[in-house]
């Protein structure tokens, strides 16, 4: 069983790929995950807690099922149990995720569709947020808007960037590929969410508009971190 | 009144306050306890010297409110925005009768808004009519995520909500304060979606829609809607409290609002008693936009702009004559600038 710590690390790495859609940061970085255990028989159990008792159940369900799927993808995993703690819909969400239910079946009568459209909406927001950050970084390191509006994904991937630039590019390309699974590396690297080409003359106002997404996620992130810290302090106090 | 370093007096209307009772005696169930827990965690964004003990935060007195707002908090007038939350609290979290009792003691300082819930059907319409008359309502606070039986929220575009908006006009209510909470039906949609405000604002041009915490966490969607609909306003409750821990970020929010909505459609609110207004107002009056942000905003955060945000915009919506009000309160007279023809006054 010498490889247990390594497997635990693998689970943590898998959780790094699962984001809170409203913040566009990983559930691990946000410290939502309070416990990860891997048994000797390769059963994985994960507990997580959100910043409030009231966090929207659809986003909670999304994060829980994404965690389950990200961990299940590793072939050594025998089973995964995900447990959301201290939430008004915890029972429904935990049962639904364990049974691999569709969101519609987990919340009967309270939905009119599955989570596909809200997922797509927030993937679009992540795409815009990451694009704005990358374009601003590239502008700041001497690249022209005109050139950016013309390059394809392969050229973007071949670009030599510093550590920060590389990080932003990786995040952006991840969203780009998810949003356009049918596109190839010959497609334009920078297009609007609508698919339209960027007009380099309009770049400042375009960035200003899509910058709204970043300001939102920043608000969500700082509120969530602050509420979660208070909540943890409260729970620690209650246990003493 | 707030006095600037240069000695100028600023009239202050706090457009979002409450007198709540979340004490264990009034809690109906665990939800009541969790709701106030969540508020208490928000409270901790305050500077440490302003922390309240939990018991006081659960239920504070009329005297606390008067002192925190009008003696120590620079506030001259304030508006109650009650959230009823009848599924969580036996006598409601906010309660119109309790508010009214205090208003009657200080009618020159306090305005009481009501609330309605479209899921109360015909009976609720009659109740609205009665309460509008009894409490002289000029506005309502709507909490779209309030629970009701099995329902965990509603939208302003629901047919019954449309009827309540019509009824609001009929009974003389002009100001609809909308608070988007975290659960709306159907649950599979974006839980904070503000699109229904867009629908309602276009269908009811005679009503003003003040979106509390300026649509956060959907500031981007909110700004977009507000540029299309001239009767949509930004309430600063919650956002304003970020000024202590996140001053630069708050400056960015104000920049966005000034750019998209201009200076005439932003209303100050402290969200008392989550936070007391004293430190928020001190820090806001002290805030300046960097040259870069001012260029982005197309505005500086000048004293003129601050006066609009602190009182003039709200005064227009609630037909408050600031000069007369100063006389009534025995304050130095603050002259109002010539009114621009924006907003719908309460007739």
Short mmCIF file of C-alpha atoms in Angstrom, two decimals, chain B residues 23-296:
data_model
loop_
_atom_site.label_atom_id
_atom_site.label_comp_id
_atom_site.label_asym_id
_atom_site.label_seq_id
_atom_site.Cartn_x
_atom_site.Cartn_y
_atom_site.Cartn_z
CA UNK B 23 -33.97 35.62 18.01
CA UNK B 24 -34.40 31.92 18.84
CA UNK B 25 -37.86 32.70 20.25
CA UNK B 26 -38.96 33.90 16.81
CA UNK B 27 -37.17 31.19 14.78
CA UNK B 28 -39.60 28.71 13.29
CA UNK B 29 -37.02 26.05 12.44
CA UNK B 30 -33.36 25.38 11.59
CA UNK B 31 -33.73 27.58 8.51
CA UNK B 32 -34.35 30.59 10.70
CA UNK B 33 -31.16 29.84 12.60
CA UNK B 34 -29.11 29.27 9.44
CA UNK B 35 -30.41 32.44 7.84
CA UNK B 36 -29.22 34.69 10.64
CA UNK B 37 -25.94 32.71 10.85
CA UNK B 38 -25.33 33.58 7.24
CA UNK B 39 -26.07 37.27 7.89
CA UNK B 40 -23.77 37.21 10.91
CA UNK B 41 -20.93 35.92 8.73
CA UNK B 42 -21.56 38.81 6.34
CA UNK B 43 -21.46 41.13 9.36
CA UNK B 44 -17.85 40.11 9.94
CA UNK B 45 -16.79 42.10 6.87
CA UNK B 46 -17.10 45.09 9.25
CA UNK B 47 -14.01 46.62 10.84
CA UNK B 48 -13.40 44.62 14.04
CA UNK B 49 -14.28 47.47 16.37
CA UNK B 50 -17.81 47.40 14.96
CA UNK B 51 -18.51 43.70 15.61
CA UNK B 52 -21.71 43.01 17.52
CA UNK B 53 -22.21 40.07 19.87
CA UNK B 54 -24.44 37.42 18.31
CA UNK B 55 -27.34 37.97 20.73
CA UNK B 56 -27.54 41.64 19.84
CA UNK B 57 -27.28 40.81 16.15
CA UNK B 58 -30.21 38.42 16.44
CA UNK B 59 -32.42 41.05 17.98
CA UNK B 60 -31.55 44.68 18.62
CA UNK B 61 -33.71 47.43 20.03
CA UNK B 62 -35.40 50.48 18.58
CA UNK B 63 -32.96 52.56 20.64
CA UNK B 64 -29.98 50.75 19.03
CA UNK B 65 -31.37 51.56 15.60
CA UNK B 66 -31.94 55.23 16.36
CA UNK B 67 -28.45 55.61 17.81
CA UNK B 68 -26.61 53.65 15.09
CA UNK B 69 -28.30 55.52 12.26
CA UNK B 70 -29.18 59.00 13.41
CA UNK B 71 -26.83 59.78 16.30
CA UNK B 72 -23.62 58.05 15.28
CA UNK B 73 -24.22 57.11 11.66
CA UNK B 74 -24.61 60.50 9.87
CA UNK B 75 -27.98 59.34 8.52
CA UNK B 76 -30.81 61.90 8.29
CA UNK B 77 -33.53 59.69 6.89
CA UNK B 78 -33.84 55.96 6.33
CA UNK B 79 -36.12 53.53 4.53
CA UNK B 80 -37.19 50.15 5.91
CA UNK B 81 -36.88 47.32 3.41
CA UNK B 82 -38.54 44.39 5.17
CA UNK B 83 -37.97 40.76 4.22
CA UNK B 84 -40.80 38.72 5.69
CA UNK B 85 -39.41 35.15 5.52
CA UNK B 86 -42.55 33.66 7.03
CA UNK B 87 -41.34 30.07 6.49
CA UNK B 88 -38.35 30.74 8.75
CA UNK B 89 -39.68 33.11 11.44
CA UNK B 90 -42.92 32.96 13.37
CA UNK B 91 -43.65 36.69 13.32
CA UNK B 92 -41.58 37.32 10.20
CA UNK B 93 -37.96 38.42 10.04
CA UNK B 94 -38.98 41.95 9.12
CA UNK B 95 -42.40 42.97 10.36
CA UNK B 96 -44.43 45.91 9.03
CA UNK B 97 -46.20 46.56 12.31
CA UNK B 98 -42.96 46.75 14.27
CA UNK B 99 -41.52 49.11 11.68
CA UNK B 100 -44.67 51.21 11.74
CA UNK B 101 -44.55 51.57 15.52
CA UNK B 102 -41.10 53.15 15.23
CA UNK B 103 -42.06 55.27 12.21
CA UNK B 104 -44.88 56.81 14.20
CA UNK B 105 -42.40 57.90 16.85
CA UNK B 106 -40.06 59.41 14.23
CA UNK B 107 -42.09 60.20 11.12
CA UNK B 108 -39.63 62.91 10.06
CA UNK B 109 -36.84 60.35 9.81
CA UNK B 110 -38.27 56.99 8.79
CA UNK B 111 -40.09 55.67 5.73
CA UNK B 112 -41.54 52.17 5.79
CA UNK B 113 -41.74 50.07 2.68
CA UNK B 114 -43.93 47.00 2.45
CA UNK B 115 -43.55 43.72 0.62
CA UNK B 116 -45.66 41.34 -1.40
CA UNK B 117 -45.41 37.80 -2.64
CA UNK B 118 -47.19 36.81 -5.86
CA UNK B 119 -47.72 33.30 -4.51
CA UNK B 120 -50.25 34.69 -2.03
CA UNK B 121 -52.71 35.07 -4.92
CA UNK B 122 -55.92 37.06 -4.51
CA UNK B 123 -55.64 37.25 -0.73
CA UNK B 124 -52.22 38.85 -1.05
CA UNK B 125 -53.57 41.48 -3.44
CA UNK B 126 -56.19 42.45 -0.87
CA UNK B 127 -53.55 42.48 1.86
CA UNK B 128 -51.38 44.77 -0.28
CA UNK B 129 -54.27 47.15 -0.74
CA UNK B 130 -54.92 47.25 3.02
CA UNK B 131 -51.24 47.65 3.94
CA UNK B 132 -50.64 50.34 1.33
CA UNK B 133 -53.31 52.42 2.98
CA UNK B 134 -52.55 51.54 6.57
CA UNK B 135 -48.77 52.10 6.28
CA UNK B 136 -48.83 54.76 3.52
CA UNK B 137 -46.55 52.66 1.34
CA UNK B 138 -44.47 54.32 -1.36
CA UNK B 139 -42.38 51.29 -2.09
CA UNK B 140 -42.01 47.57 -1.59
CA UNK B 141 -39.09 45.28 -1.03
CA UNK B 142 -39.27 42.02 -2.94
CA UNK B 143 -37.16 39.04 -1.99
CA UNK B 144 -37.53 36.72 -4.94
CA UNK B 145 -35.83 33.80 -3.19
CA UNK B 146 -38.30 33.71 -0.29
CA UNK B 147 -39.73 30.27 0.37
CA UNK B 148 -43.44 29.67 0.22
CA UNK B 149 -44.83 26.20 0.87
CA UNK B 150 -42.94 23.97 -1.54
CA UNK B 151 -41.81 26.86 -3.69
CA UNK B 152 -38.32 28.26 -3.23
CA UNK B 153 -38.68 31.45 -5.22
CA UNK B 154 -40.46 33.38 -7.95
CA UNK B 155 -39.73 35.64 -10.86
CA UNK B 156 -41.03 39.11 -11.66
CA UNK B 157 -42.11 37.82 -15.06
CA UNK B 158 -44.56 35.31 -13.50
CA UNK B 159 -48.18 36.19 -14.40
CA UNK B 160 -49.12 36.70 -10.75
CA UNK B 161 -46.14 39.00 -10.21
CA UNK B 162 -47.45 41.08 -13.12
CA UNK B 163 -50.78 41.42 -11.33
CA UNK B 164 -49.05 42.54 -8.16
CA UNK B 165 -47.06 45.12 -10.10
CA UNK B 166 -50.32 46.44 -11.60
CA UNK B 167 -51.84 46.54 -8.14
CA UNK B 168 -48.79 48.41 -6.82
CA UNK B 169 -49.40 51.21 -9.32
CA UNK B 170 -53.09 51.26 -8.41
CA UNK B 171 -52.36 51.79 -4.71
CA UNK B 172 -49.73 54.49 -5.25
CA UNK B 173 -46.55 52.44 -4.90
CA UNK B 174 -43.85 53.58 -7.31
CA UNK B 175 -40.64 52.03 -6.05
CA UNK B 176 -39.95 48.34 -6.37
CA UNK B 177 -36.78 47.27 -4.56
CA UNK B 178 -35.71 43.90 -5.84
CA UNK B 179 -33.40 41.62 -3.95
CA UNK B 180 -32.21 38.62 -5.92
CA UNK B 181 -31.54 35.69 -3.64
CA UNK B 182 -29.89 32.41 -4.37
CA UNK B 183 -32.73 30.07 -5.29
CA UNK B 184 -35.23 30.61 -8.04
CA UNK B 185 -37.39 28.20 -9.88
CA UNK B 186 -36.86 26.37 -12.01
CA UNK B 187 -33.77 25.29 -10.13
CA UNK B 188 -31.83 24.36 -13.22
CA UNK B 189 -31.45 27.99 -14.33
CA UNK B 190 -28.92 30.54 -13.16
CA UNK B 191 -30.03 31.11 -9.57
CA UNK B 192 -29.33 34.85 -9.62
CA UNK B 193 -30.58 35.64 -13.10
CA UNK B 194 -31.75 39.27 -13.30
CA UNK B 195 -33.46 38.98 -16.69
CA UNK B 196 -36.94 39.06 -15.14
CA UNK B 197 -36.20 42.59 -13.88
CA UNK B 198 -35.64 43.55 -17.51
CA UNK B 199 -39.07 42.17 -18.45
CA UNK B 200 -40.81 43.93 -15.59
CA UNK B 201 -39.04 47.24 -16.15
CA UNK B 202 -40.04 47.35 -19.81
CA UNK B 203 -43.61 46.32 -19.07
CA UNK B 204 -44.01 48.86 -16.25
CA UNK B 205 -42.29 52.11 -17.27
CA UNK B 206 -44.16 54.01 -14.52
CA UNK B 207 -42.47 52.00 -11.78
CA UNK B 208 -38.89 52.42 -10.60
CA UNK B 209 -36.93 49.20 -10.11
CA UNK B 210 -34.13 49.52 -7.62
CA UNK B 211 -32.01 46.40 -7.84
CA UNK B 212 -30.40 45.88 -4.46
CA UNK B 213 -26.71 45.10 -4.21
CA UNK B 214 -26.63 46.37 -7.80
CA UNK B 215 -27.39 42.93 -9.16
CA UNK B 216 -24.32 41.35 -7.55
CA UNK B 217 -23.38 38.56 -8.07
CA UNK B 218 -24.53 39.37 -11.62
CA UNK B 219 -23.20 42.91 -11.97
CA UNK B 220 -22.40 42.36 -15.65
CA UNK B 221 -25.94 41.29 -16.54
CA UNK B 222 -27.41 44.02 -14.34
CA UNK B 223 -25.41 46.84 -15.96
CA UNK B 224 -26.47 45.63 -19.36
CA UNK B 225 -30.15 45.68 -18.38
CA UNK B 226 -29.84 49.08 -16.72
CA UNK B 227 -28.47 50.62 -19.92
CA UNK B 228 -31.60 49.47 -21.77
CA UNK B 229 -34.14 50.42 -19.10
CA UNK B 230 -34.11 54.02 -17.80
CA UNK B 231 -36.31 53.10 -14.81
CA UNK B 232 -33.76 50.65 -13.37
CA UNK B 233 -31.61 51.85 -10.47
CA UNK B 234 -28.67 50.41 -8.53
CA UNK B 235 -29.04 50.05 -4.77
CA UNK B 236 -25.62 49.98 -3.09
CA UNK B 237 -26.60 47.81 -0.10
CA UNK B 238 -24.01 45.03 0.44
CA UNK B 239 -21.70 46.42 -2.25
CA UNK B 240 -20.99 49.46 -0.07
CA UNK B 241 -19.80 47.29 2.81
CA UNK B 242 -16.93 45.97 0.70
CA UNK B 243 -15.34 49.39 0.97
CA UNK B 244 -13.48 48.46 4.15
CA UNK B 245 -11.82 45.17 3.22
CA UNK B 246 -11.82 45.70 -0.57
CA UNK B 247 -11.54 49.40 -1.21
CA UNK B 248 -10.00 49.08 -4.65
CA UNK B 249 -12.57 46.53 -5.74
CA UNK B 250 -15.42 48.71 -4.49
CA UNK B 251 -13.96 51.59 -6.53
CA UNK B 252 -14.16 49.33 -9.58
CA UNK B 253 -17.83 48.59 -8.92
CA UNK B 254 -18.63 52.30 -8.61
CA UNK B 255 -16.70 52.89 -11.82
CA UNK B 256 -18.82 50.35 -13.64
CA UNK B 257 -22.05 51.79 -12.28
CA UNK B 258 -21.08 55.36 -13.16
CA UNK B 259 -20.11 54.31 -16.67
CA UNK B 260 -23.21 52.27 -17.45
CA UNK B 261 -25.90 54.07 -15.38
CA UNK B 262 -24.49 57.54 -14.77
CA UNK B 263 -24.57 59.41 -11.46
CA UNK B 264 -28.37 59.81 -11.25
CA UNK B 265 -29.36 56.18 -10.78
CA UNK B 266 -27.26 55.00 -7.82
CA UNK B 267 -28.73 54.92 -4.29
CA UNK B 268 -26.78 54.61 -1.07
CA UNK B 269 -27.84 51.88 1.35
CA UNK B 270 -26.00 50.39 4.31
CA UNK B 271 -28.12 47.26 4.78
CA UNK B 272 -28.29 48.04 8.49
CA UNK B 273 -28.14 45.99 10.76
CA UNK B 274 -25.82 43.71 8.84
CA UNK B 275 -23.52 46.72 8.99
CA UNK B 276 -23.79 50.09 10.72
CA UNK B 277 -23.62 53.05 8.32
CA UNK B 278 -20.97 55.03 10.24
CA UNK B 279 -17.80 53.50 8.83
CA UNK B 280 -19.29 52.88 5.40
CA UNK B 281 -20.21 56.55 5.01
CA UNK B 282 -16.87 57.78 6.38
CA UNK B 283 -14.96 55.60 3.97
CA UNK B 284 -17.23 56.35 1.01
CA UNK B 285 -17.00 60.12 1.51
CA UNK B 286 -13.23 59.73 1.63
CA UNK B 287 -13.05 57.66 -1.57
CA UNK B 288 -11.61 59.04 -4.78
CA UNK B 289 -11.26 57.31 -8.12
CA UNK B 290 -7.77 56.96 -9.54
CA UNK B 291 -7.23 58.85 -12.84
CA UNK B 292 -7.41 55.55 -14.65
CA UNK B 293 -10.76 54.56 -13.11
CA UNK B 294 -12.18 58.07 -13.52
CA UNK B 295 -11.36 57.89 -17.23
CA UNK B 296 -13.08 54.51 -17.45
#
